[in-house]
Short mmCIF file of C-alpha atoms in Angstrom, two decimals:
data_model
loop_
_atom_site.label_atom_id
_atom_site.label_comp_id
_atom_site.label_asym_id
_atom_site.label_seq_id
_atom_site.Cartn_x
_atom_site.Cartn_y
_atom_site.Cartn_z
CA UNK Q 10 0.00 0.00 0.00
CA UNK Q 11 1.20 3.55 -0.74
CA UNK Q 12 0.77 6.21 1.93
CA UNK Q 13 0.19 8.60 -0.95
CA UNK Q 14 -3.07 6.99 -1.85
CA UNK Q 15 -1.88 5.60 -5.18
CA UNK Q 16 -0.75 2.23 -6.43
CA UNK Q 17 2.60 0.71 -5.66
CA UNK Q 18 5.52 2.11 -7.55
CA UNK Q 19 6.11 0.25 -10.78
CA UNK Q 20 2.75 -1.52 -10.86
CA UNK Q 21 1.03 -0.80 -14.19
CA UNK Q 22 -2.66 -0.03 -14.61
CA UNK Q 23 -4.82 -3.06 -15.08
CA UNK Q 24 -6.01 -1.93 -18.51
CA UNK Q 25 -6.31 1.02 -20.85
CA UNK Q 26 -9.96 1.20 -19.94
CA UNK Q 27 -9.11 1.81 -16.28
CA UNK Q 28 -6.79 4.68 -17.25
CA UNK Q 29 -9.51 6.19 -19.42
CA UNK Q 30 -12.11 5.82 -16.67
CA UNK Q 31 -9.73 7.26 -14.09
CA UNK Q 32 -9.14 10.35 -16.22
CA UNK Q 33 -12.84 11.08 -16.41
CA UNK Q 34 -13.53 10.28 -12.76
CA UNK Q 35 -11.25 13.12 -11.59
CA UNK Q 36 -8.41 13.21 -9.10
CA UNK Q 37 -5.59 13.25 -11.66
CA UNK Q 38 -2.54 15.49 -11.88
CA UNK Q 39 -4.31 17.26 -14.73
CA UNK Q 40 -7.26 18.00 -12.43
CA UNK Q 41 -4.90 19.48 -9.86
CA UNK Q 42 -3.34 21.81 -12.45
CA UNK Q 43 -6.79 22.86 -13.67
CA UNK Q 44 -8.10 23.60 -10.18
CA UNK Q 45 -5.07 25.62 -9.11
CA UNK Q 46 -4.89 27.57 -12.37
CA UNK Q 47 -8.61 28.34 -12.16
CA UNK Q 48 -8.52 29.29 -8.50
CA UNK Q 49 -5.15 31.00 -8.38
CA UNK Q 50 -6.10 34.11 -10.33
CA UNK Q 51 -9.76 35.07 -10.38
CA UNK Q 52 -11.34 38.42 -9.62
CA UNK Q 53 -7.94 39.66 -8.41
CA UNK Q 54 -6.93 39.98 -12.07
CA UNK Q 55 -9.17 43.06 -12.15
CA UNK Q 56 -7.02 44.75 -9.48
CA UNK Q 57 -3.74 44.50 -11.41
CA UNK Q 58 -3.80 47.98 -13.06
CA UNK Q 59 -4.55 49.43 -9.60
CA UNK Q 60 -1.66 47.46 -8.05
CA UNK Q 61 0.81 48.49 -10.76
CA UNK Q 62 -0.30 52.13 -10.58
CA UNK Q 63 0.40 52.23 -6.84
CA UNK Q 64 3.68 50.30 -7.04
CA UNK Q 65 5.21 51.36 -10.33
CA UNK Q 66 6.40 49.11 -13.14
CA UNK Q 67 9.64 47.79 -11.63
CA UNK Q 68 8.52 47.10 -8.06
CA UNK Q 69 5.22 45.56 -9.15
CA UNK Q 70 6.93 43.12 -11.54
CA UNK Q 71 9.69 42.17 -9.08
CA UNK Q 72 7.33 41.72 -6.12
CA UNK Q 73 4.78 39.75 -8.13
CA UNK Q 74 7.47 37.26 -9.15
CA UNK Q 75 8.96 37.08 -5.63
CA UNK Q 76 5.57 36.60 -3.96
CA UNK Q 77 4.59 33.86 -6.43
CA UNK Q 78 7.95 32.08 -5.97
CA UNK Q 79 7.51 32.24 -2.19
CA UNK Q 80 4.04 30.75 -2.70
CA UNK Q 81 5.47 27.86 -4.74
CA UNK Q 82 8.07 27.24 -2.03
CA UNK Q 83 5.56 27.16 0.84
CA UNK Q 84 3.13 25.03 -1.17
CA UNK Q 85 5.89 22.43 -1.37
CA UNK Q 86 6.33 22.69 2.41
CA UNK Q 87 2.63 22.08 3.01
CA UNK Q 88 2.49 19.09 0.68
CA UNK Q 89 5.62 17.70 2.37
CA UNK Q 90 3.91 17.95 5.75
CA UNK Q 91 0.76 16.33 4.33
CA UNK Q 92 2.76 13.39 2.95
CA UNK Q 93 4.66 13.08 6.25
CA UNK Q 94 1.37 13.15 8.16
CA UNK Q 95 -0.07 10.40 5.96
CA UNK Q 96 3.05 8.27 6.39
CA UNK Q 97 3.14 8.63 10.17
CA UNK Q 98 -0.61 8.16 10.47
CA UNK Q 99 -0.46 4.96 8.41
CA UNK Q 100 2.39 3.36 10.37
CA UNK Q 101 1.01 4.43 13.77
CA UNK Q 102 -2.39 2.99 12.84
CA UNK Q 103 -0.80 -0.21 11.51
CA UNK Q 104 1.19 -0.63 14.71
CA UNK Q 105 -1.93 -0.03 16.80
CA UNK Q 106 -3.80 -2.64 14.81
CA UNK Q 107 -1.03 -5.20 15.33
CA UNK Q 108 -0.33 -4.53 19.00
CA UNK Q 109 -3.80 -3.80 20.29
CA UNK Q 110 -5.84 -5.59 17.66
CA UNK Q 111 -7.58 -2.27 16.97
CA UNK Q 112 -8.90 -1.00 13.63
CA UNK Q 113 -6.25 1.01 11.77
CA UNK Q 114 -8.68 3.88 11.30
CA UNK Q 115 -8.65 4.82 14.99
CA UNK Q 116 -5.22 6.46 14.88
CA UNK Q 117 -6.36 9.80 13.53
CA UNK Q 118 -5.00 12.30 16.04
CA UNK Q 119 -1.48 13.00 14.76
CA UNK Q 120 -0.52 16.62 14.10
CA UNK Q 121 2.80 17.62 12.55
CA UNK Q 122 2.70 21.08 14.10
CA UNK Q 123 1.41 20.22 17.59
CA UNK Q 124 -2.06 20.81 19.07
CA UNK Q 125 -1.66 24.56 19.72
CA UNK Q 126 -0.26 25.34 16.29
CA UNK Q 127 -2.83 23.00 14.79
CA UNK Q 128 -5.76 24.82 16.40
CA UNK Q 129 -4.34 28.23 15.49
CA UNK Q 130 -3.73 27.11 11.91
CA UNK Q 131 -7.29 25.83 11.55
CA UNK Q 132 -8.64 29.18 12.78
CA UNK Q 133 -6.46 31.15 10.32
CA UNK Q 134 -7.32 28.87 7.41
CA UNK Q 135 -11.04 29.16 8.13
CA UNK Q 136 -10.63 32.95 8.30
CA UNK Q 137 -8.72 32.96 5.00
CA UNK Q 138 -11.22 30.76 3.18
CA UNK Q 139 -14.14 32.78 4.50
CA UNK Q 140 -12.53 36.02 3.35
CA UNK Q 141 -11.70 34.60 -0.08
CA UNK Q 142 -15.31 33.45 -0.48
CA UNK Q 143 -16.73 36.81 0.62
CA UNK Q 144 -14.48 38.55 -1.92
CA UNK Q 145 -16.03 36.48 -4.73
CA UNK Q 146 -19.56 37.62 -3.80
CA UNK Q 147 -18.48 41.28 -3.64
CA UNK Q 148 -16.67 41.06 -6.96
CA UNK Q 149 -19.53 39.32 -8.74
CA UNK Q 150 -22.14 41.89 -7.68
CA UNK Q 151 -19.75 44.73 -8.56
CA UNK Q 152 -19.22 43.31 -12.04
CA UNK Q 153 -22.88 42.46 -12.64
CA UNK Q 154 -23.76 46.09 -11.93
CA UNK Q 155 -21.88 47.03 -15.11
CA UNK Q 156 -24.46 45.17 -17.20
CA UNK Q 157 -26.95 47.98 -16.46
CA UNK Q 158 -29.88 45.83 -15.39
CA UNK Q 159 -31.28 48.57 -13.16
CA UNK Q 160 -30.66 46.48 -10.03
CA UNK Q 161 -28.73 47.89 -7.07
CA UNK Q 162 -25.61 46.12 -5.80
CA UNK Q 163 -27.21 45.00 -2.53
CA UNK Q 164 -29.94 43.09 -4.37
CA UNK Q 165 -27.38 41.77 -6.84
CA UNK Q 166 -25.34 40.45 -3.90
CA UNK Q 167 -28.40 38.59 -2.62
CA UNK Q 168 -28.97 37.06 -6.06
CA UNK Q 169 -25.30 36.06 -6.25
CA UNK Q 170 -25.56 34.55 -2.76
CA UNK Q 171 -28.47 32.40 -3.87
CA UNK Q 172 -26.54 31.18 -6.93
CA UNK Q 173 -23.26 30.38 -5.14
CA UNK Q 174 -25.18 28.57 -2.38
CA UNK Q 175 -25.79 25.79 -4.91
CA UNK Q 176 -22.14 24.76 -4.36
CA UNK Q 177 -23.35 23.42 -1.00
CA UNK Q 178 -24.61 20.36 -2.88
CA UNK Q 179 -21.25 19.49 -4.51
CA UNK Q 180 -19.75 16.56 -2.55
CA UNK Q 181 -15.99 16.82 -3.39
CA UNK Q 182 -13.55 18.40 -5.84
CA UNK Q 183 -13.55 15.31 -7.99
CA UNK Q 184 -16.81 16.61 -9.50
CA UNK Q 185 -15.37 20.03 -10.33
CA UNK Q 186 -13.47 19.54 -13.61
CA UNK Q 187 -16.05 21.12 -15.98
CA UNK Q 188 -16.28 24.19 -13.74
CA UNK Q 189 -12.50 24.69 -13.65
CA UNK Q 190 -12.40 24.70 -17.46
CA UNK Q 191 -14.96 27.51 -17.40
CA UNK Q 192 -12.82 29.42 -14.91
CA UNK Q 193 -9.74 29.15 -17.11
CA UNK Q 194 -11.63 30.38 -20.18
CA UNK Q 195 -12.91 33.40 -18.23
CA UNK Q 196 -9.55 34.52 -16.81
CA UNK Q 197 -7.68 33.90 -20.07
CA UNK Q 198 -10.19 35.92 -22.07
CA UNK Q 199 -10.33 38.73 -19.51
CA UNK Q 200 -6.56 38.96 -19.07
CA UNK Q 201 -5.90 39.19 -22.79
CA UNK Q 202 -8.93 41.42 -23.47
CA UNK Q 203 -7.56 44.04 -21.07
CA UNK Q 204 -3.98 43.60 -22.33
CA UNK Q 205 -4.78 43.84 -26.04
CA UNK Q 206 -7.27 46.70 -25.58
CA UNK Q 207 -4.75 48.69 -23.54
CA UNK Q 208 -1.96 48.20 -26.06
CA UNK Q 209 -4.12 48.88 -29.14
CA UNK Q 210 -5.79 52.01 -27.76
CA UNK Q 211 -2.58 53.32 -26.21
CA UNK Q 212 -2.14 55.76 -23.31
CA UNK Q 213 -5.02 58.06 -22.37
CA UNK Q 214 -4.54 61.82 -22.91
CA UNK Q 215 -2.12 63.45 -20.43
CA UNK Q 216 -1.22 60.11 -18.89
CA UNK Q 217 1.34 60.21 -16.10
CA UNK Q 218 3.18 57.48 -14.21
CA UNK Q 219 3.73 58.53 -10.61
CA UNK Q 220 3.82 55.11 -8.91
CA UNK Q 221 4.77 54.22 -6.25
CA UNK Q 222 2.24 56.54 -4.63
CA UNK Q 223 1.74 56.74 -0.85
CA UNK Q 224 3.15 54.24 1.66
CA UNK Q 225 -0.39 53.30 2.66
CA UNK Q 226 -1.46 52.60 -0.93
CA UNK Q 227 1.75 50.70 -1.66
CA UNK Q 228 1.31 48.25 1.22
CA UNK Q 229 -2.44 47.95 0.61
CA UNK Q 230 -1.57 46.79 -2.90
CA UNK Q 231 1.21 44.53 -1.60
CA UNK Q 232 -1.38 42.81 0.61
CA UNK Q 233 -3.65 42.43 -2.42
CA UNK Q 234 -0.73 40.75 -4.19
CA UNK Q 235 -0.32 38.32 -1.29
CA UNK Q 236 -4.04 37.59 -1.60
CA UNK Q 237 -3.58 36.92 -5.32
CA UNK Q 238 -1.20 34.01 -4.67
CA UNK Q 239 -2.72 32.92 -1.39
CA UNK Q 240 -4.82 29.89 -2.22
CA UNK Q 241 -2.86 27.49 0.03
CA UNK Q 242 -5.68 27.58 2.59
CA UNK Q 243 -7.75 25.51 0.18
CA UNK Q 244 -4.85 23.42 -1.08
CA UNK Q 245 -4.78 20.64 1.49
CA UNK Q 246 -8.42 19.64 1.06
CA UNK Q 247 -7.97 19.67 -2.73
CA UNK Q 248 -4.73 17.70 -2.55
CA UNK Q 249 -6.29 15.17 -0.20
CA UNK Q 250 -8.83 14.03 -2.81
CA UNK Q 251 -6.25 13.72 -5.58
CA UNK Q 252 -4.84 10.36 -6.66
CA UNK Q 253 -1.30 11.57 -5.92
CA UNK Q 254 -1.34 14.23 -3.17
CA UNK Q 255 2.47 14.32 -3.09
CA UNK Q 256 2.49 15.82 -6.60
CA UNK Q 257 0.12 18.67 -5.82
CA UNK Q 258 2.93 21.20 -5.33
CA UNK Q 259 4.21 20.39 -8.83
CA UNK Q 260 0.72 21.03 -10.22
CA UNK Q 261 0.74 24.33 -8.35
CA UNK Q 262 4.01 25.29 -10.05
CA UNK Q 263 2.56 24.61 -13.50
CA UNK Q 264 -0.49 26.72 -12.64
CA UNK Q 265 1.76 29.65 -11.72
CA UNK Q 266 3.34 29.56 -15.18
CA UNK Q 267 -0.14 30.00 -16.62
CA UNK Q 268 -0.85 32.80 -14.14
CA UNK Q 269 2.21 34.73 -15.34
CA UNK Q 270 0.77 34.84 -18.87
CA UNK Q 271 -2.37 36.69 -17.76
CA UNK Q 272 -1.05 38.82 -14.90
CA UNK Q 273 2.24 40.40 -15.98
CA UNK Q 274 1.06 41.49 -19.47
CA UNK Q 275 -2.24 42.70 -18.01
CA UNK Q 276 -0.71 44.73 -15.17
CA UNK Q 277 1.97 46.28 -17.39
CA UNK Q 278 -0.42 47.12 -20.25
CA UNK Q 279 -3.12 48.46 -17.91
CA UNK Q 280 -0.70 50.82 -16.17
CA UNK Q 281 0.79 51.83 -19.55
CA UNK Q 282 -2.67 52.87 -20.78
CA UNK Q 283 -4.24 54.48 -17.72
CA UNK Q 284 -1.22 55.53 -15.66
CA UNK Q 285 -2.07 57.20 -12.36
CA UNK Q 286 -5.79 57.16 -13.19
CA UNK Q 287 -5.77 53.45 -12.30
CA UNK Q 288 -4.37 54.20 -8.82
CA UNK Q 289 -7.82 54.96 -7.41
CA UNK Q 290 -9.92 52.42 -9.36
CA UNK Q 291 -9.69 48.94 -7.85
CA UNK Q 292 -11.95 47.27 -10.44
CA UNK Q 293 -10.32 47.59 -13.86
CA UNK Q 294 -13.62 47.00 -15.69
CA UNK Q 295 -14.67 50.51 -14.66
CA UNK Q 296 -11.67 51.96 -16.56
CA UNK Q 297 -12.56 50.43 -19.93
CA UNK Q 298 -15.21 51.70 -22.32
CA UNK Q 299 -18.48 49.81 -22.52
CA UNK Q 300 -18.10 47.56 -25.54
CA UNK Q 301 -19.40 44.12 -26.43
CA UNK Q 302 -15.97 42.69 -25.67
CA UNK Q 303 -15.98 44.16 -22.18
CA UNK Q 304 -19.50 42.91 -21.50
CA UNK Q 305 -18.51 39.39 -22.59
CA UNK Q 306 -15.59 39.62 -20.19
CA UNK Q 307 -17.88 40.78 -17.37
CA UNK Q 308 -20.22 37.82 -17.88
CA UNK Q 309 -17.33 35.34 -18.05
CA UNK Q 310 -15.73 36.72 -14.91
CA UNK Q 311 -19.02 36.52 -13.03
CA UNK Q 312 -19.25 32.85 -13.97
CA UNK Q 313 -15.63 32.37 -12.92
CA UNK Q 314 -16.24 33.97 -9.55
CA UNK Q 315 -19.09 31.55 -8.88
CA UNK Q 316 -16.67 28.70 -9.67
CA UNK Q 317 -13.99 30.28 -7.47
CA UNK Q 318 -16.47 30.60 -4.61
CA UNK Q 319 -16.94 26.84 -4.70
CA UNK Q 320 -13.18 26.25 -4.80
CA UNK Q 321 -12.70 28.34 -1.67
CA UNK Q 322 -15.89 27.51 0.19
CA UNK Q 323 -15.59 23.76 -0.42
CA UNK Q 324 -12.58 23.26 1.90
CA UNK Q 325 -14.24 25.60 4.42
CA UNK Q 326 -17.32 23.37 4.41
CA UNK Q 327 -15.22 20.24 4.93
CA UNK Q 328 -13.16 21.79 7.74
CA UNK Q 329 -16.25 23.06 9.53
CA UNK Q 330 -17.87 19.64 9.28
CA UNK Q 331 -14.78 18.04 10.81
CA UNK Q 332 -14.68 20.61 13.63
CA UNK Q 333 -18.38 20.02 14.35
CA UNK Q 334 -17.83 16.24 13.97
CA UNK Q 335 -20.59 15.89 11.39
CA UNK Q 336 -18.33 14.87 8.48
CA UNK Q 337 -19.74 11.34 8.64
CA UNK Q 338 -23.33 12.37 9.35
CA UNK Q 339 -26.25 12.53 6.93
CA UNK Q 340 -25.62 14.47 3.71
CA UNK Q 341 -28.61 16.80 4.26
CA UNK Q 342 -27.31 17.82 7.70
CA UNK Q 343 -24.04 18.86 6.10
CA UNK Q 344 -25.89 20.81 3.41
CA UNK Q 345 -27.89 22.63 6.11
CA UNK Q 346 -24.69 23.68 7.93
CA UNK Q 347 -23.13 24.77 4.64
CA UNK Q 348 -26.09 27.03 3.94
CA UNK Q 349 -25.64 28.70 7.33
CA UNK Q 350 -21.99 29.38 6.45
CA UNK Q 351 -22.97 30.88 3.07
CA UNK Q 352 -25.56 33.05 4.82
CA UNK Q 353 -22.92 34.49 7.16
CA UNK Q 354 -20.56 35.21 4.25
CA UNK Q 355 -23.36 36.90 2.29
CA UNK Q 356 -24.17 39.10 5.30
CA UNK Q 357 -20.53 40.27 5.48
CA UNK Q 358 -20.40 40.90 1.72
CA UNK Q 359 -23.50 43.10 1.85
CA UNK Q 360 -22.31 45.01 4.92
CA UNK Q 361 -18.77 45.63 3.58
CA UNK Q 362 -18.99 45.72 -0.24
CA UNK Q 363 -15.45 47.05 -0.72
CA UNK Q 364 -13.93 45.63 -3.90
CA UNK Q 365 -10.14 45.40 -3.86
CA UNK Q 366 -9.51 46.51 -0.31
CA UNK Q 367 -11.29 43.38 0.94
CA UNK Q 368 -8.64 41.40 -0.94
CA UNK Q 369 -5.94 43.44 0.82
CA UNK Q 370 -7.47 42.93 4.24
CA UNK Q 371 -7.74 39.17 3.76
CA UNK Q 372 -4.25 39.08 2.27
CA UNK Q 373 -2.70 40.90 5.22
CA UNK Q 374 -4.41 39.21 8.16
CA UNK Q 375 -5.07 35.67 6.97
CA UNK Q 376 -3.33 34.86 3.67
CA UNK Q 377 0.03 36.09 4.97
CA UNK Q 378 -0.29 33.62 7.84
CA UNK Q 379 -1.98 30.67 6.11
CA UNK Q 380 0.07 30.79 2.91
CA UNK Q 381 3.51 31.99 3.95
CA UNK Q 382 4.22 32.23 7.69
CA UNK Q 383 2.55 29.13 9.18
CA UNK Q 384 3.83 26.66 6.54
CA UNK Q 385 7.41 27.91 6.94
CA UNK Q 386 7.33 27.87 10.75
CA UNK Q 387 5.48 24.53 10.95
CA UNK Q 388 7.96 22.88 8.58
CA UNK Q 389 10.96 24.11 10.61
CA UNK Q 390 9.26 23.09 13.82
CA UNK Q 391 8.50 19.57 12.58
CA UNK Q 392 11.90 18.94 10.98
CA UNK Q 393 13.79 20.33 13.93
CA UNK Q 394 16.80 18.00 13.64
CA UNK Q 395 19.01 17.09 10.72
CA UNK Q 396 18.25 13.37 11.16
CA UNK Q 397 14.50 13.98 11.01
CA UNK Q 398 14.98 16.21 7.96
CA UNK Q 399 17.08 13.58 6.18
CA UNK Q 400 14.45 10.87 6.75
CA UNK Q 401 11.48 12.92 5.50
CA UNK Q 402 9.03 11.36 3.06
CA UNK Q 403 9.31 14.11 0.42
CA UNK Q 404 12.35 16.09 -0.70
CA UNK Q 405 12.68 19.74 0.27
CA UNK Q 406 12.00 22.38 -2.41
CA UNK Q 407 14.72 22.28 -5.10
CA UNK Q 408 16.37 19.48 -3.06
CA UNK Q 409 17.78 22.13 -0.72
CA UNK Q 410 19.80 20.92 2.25
CA UNK Q 411 18.85 21.23 5.91
CA UNK Q 412 20.39 24.64 6.70
CA UNK Q 413 19.38 26.23 3.39
CA UNK Q 414 15.76 25.11 3.79
CA UNK Q 415 15.50 26.35 7.38
CA UNK Q 416 17.15 29.69 6.50
CA UNK Q 417 14.82 30.32 3.56
CA UNK Q 418 11.79 29.34 5.66
CA UNK Q 419 12.68 31.71 8.50
CA UNK Q 420 13.41 34.48 5.97
CA UNK Q 421 10.02 34.08 4.27
CA UNK Q 422 8.24 34.02 7.64
CA UNK Q 423 10.05 37.12 8.91
CA UNK Q 424 9.69 39.19 5.73
CA UNK Q 425 6.01 38.41 5.27
CA UNK Q 426 5.37 39.09 8.96
CA UNK Q 427 6.97 42.53 8.74
CA UNK Q 428 5.82 43.69 5.30
CA UNK Q 429 2.66 41.64 4.86
CA UNK Q 430 1.06 41.19 8.28
CA UNK Q 431 2.32 44.35 10.01
CA UNK Q 432 2.75 46.97 7.26
CA UNK Q 433 0.12 45.45 4.99
CA UNK Q 434 -2.28 45.00 7.89
CA UNK Q 435 -1.88 48.62 8.93
CA UNK Q 436 -2.37 49.95 5.40
CA UNK Q 437 -5.34 47.69 4.61
CA UNK Q 438 -7.11 48.41 7.91
CA UNK Q 439 -6.73 52.18 7.46
CA UNK Q 440 -7.97 51.96 3.87
CA UNK Q 441 -10.94 49.83 4.97
CA UNK Q 442 -11.87 52.36 7.66
CA UNK Q 443 -11.65 55.20 5.14
CA UNK Q 444 -13.93 53.38 2.73
CA UNK Q 445 -16.37 52.50 5.52
CA UNK Q 446 -16.54 56.17 6.53
CA UNK Q 447 -17.24 57.13 2.92
CA UNK Q 448 -20.56 55.23 2.91
CA UNK Q 449 -23.12 58.00 3.16
CA UNK Q 450 -26.05 55.79 4.16
CA UNK Q 451 -24.22 53.45 6.56
CA UNK Q 452 -23.51 49.75 6.42
CA UNK Q 453 -25.62 47.48 4.20
CA UNK Q 454 -25.76 50.35 1.69
CA UNK Q 455 -28.22 49.82 -1.13
CA UNK Q 456 -25.58 50.77 -3.68
CA UNK Q 457 -21.94 51.54 -2.88
CA UNK Q 458 -19.94 53.60 -5.43
CA UNK Q 459 -22.76 53.44 -7.97
#
């Protein structure tokens, strides 16, 4: 038996038919690439001109690459810990079954990071997933408003909430392949629509390039960038249903290559066309003229955001069910609890409909921890001796040695803590307060920035 959930190394598939059936049943490496590529860059693609305008060309490009590389590194750390957990859990359970004549399934209480870190991590991940899901509702209603249906954003948010709540009925990610294809089509079209339009139409009259702007705006945008590459909170639940969980970090790396093709050209071209005008508009759709191509993009992105909601909310549902110990209860009970969770997220989205800055707030206070800091610290804490490191189930990123891995991990944790959690948290919180104060008719506004 393989602790990775696959077949023994070297054992061929029983037949071509089984390979064909397996491909369509989901759980393959291809599925993992699709899900990460679809989830990795969603509505945050619309914030790229705003990010570049507040950071400037050079810093935005450099930081986007560094943040994404740090994300690939820490994704490897998380998958390594998952594989190690599975290995230890399997052998502990097997030993318990032999010694005590107990079922192997009873040994389910191991935790690579320890009980305190484990509880804290669960809280942060739930916070991150909730914030990511709320951001999808806000973005969808903001985009739908551009279709000029005569419906205010608050009502649109309620409609969106009703639609995304249907994801409560989806059992696992193995049934999600068709939706991830839709997500990829939407982001690819939108990224290249904005890039080509910006390059063809050229700079607006009297364009100027003053980025970086203020320190507050810079770190608010840096937090939004962390959010952009911060899908690790959902990664473990997705990896866990794959045929080969140990390969999920490789799939993540391939998805990042795709992300580069729709983020870097888009951010550069958007800033080139709009310059400083983009520094105050967090939703790029509002910068472009109303054309049929833009409206197609709006519709596609709304569909993508519904898909992305499911990708983020799905792991949140599963984690909540495990915490409440109803993961093995009746399916309808789980659906009922999921609907309560969606209701809470919808309430937050209607009360705080701040596109862009919500990404920054989530990026600073949860993504920075769940994606970068906790994986690095937990990995160093678990592999705290050279012998333990050398006997690990999965190689370190880039086959780095013990000291190199620990040094890079501590560096990522420290830098993200200072510039992401502290500076980004300060900037995002101040920006959120400013936007909250700008609502003339209070929270749950019928239409914000209409």
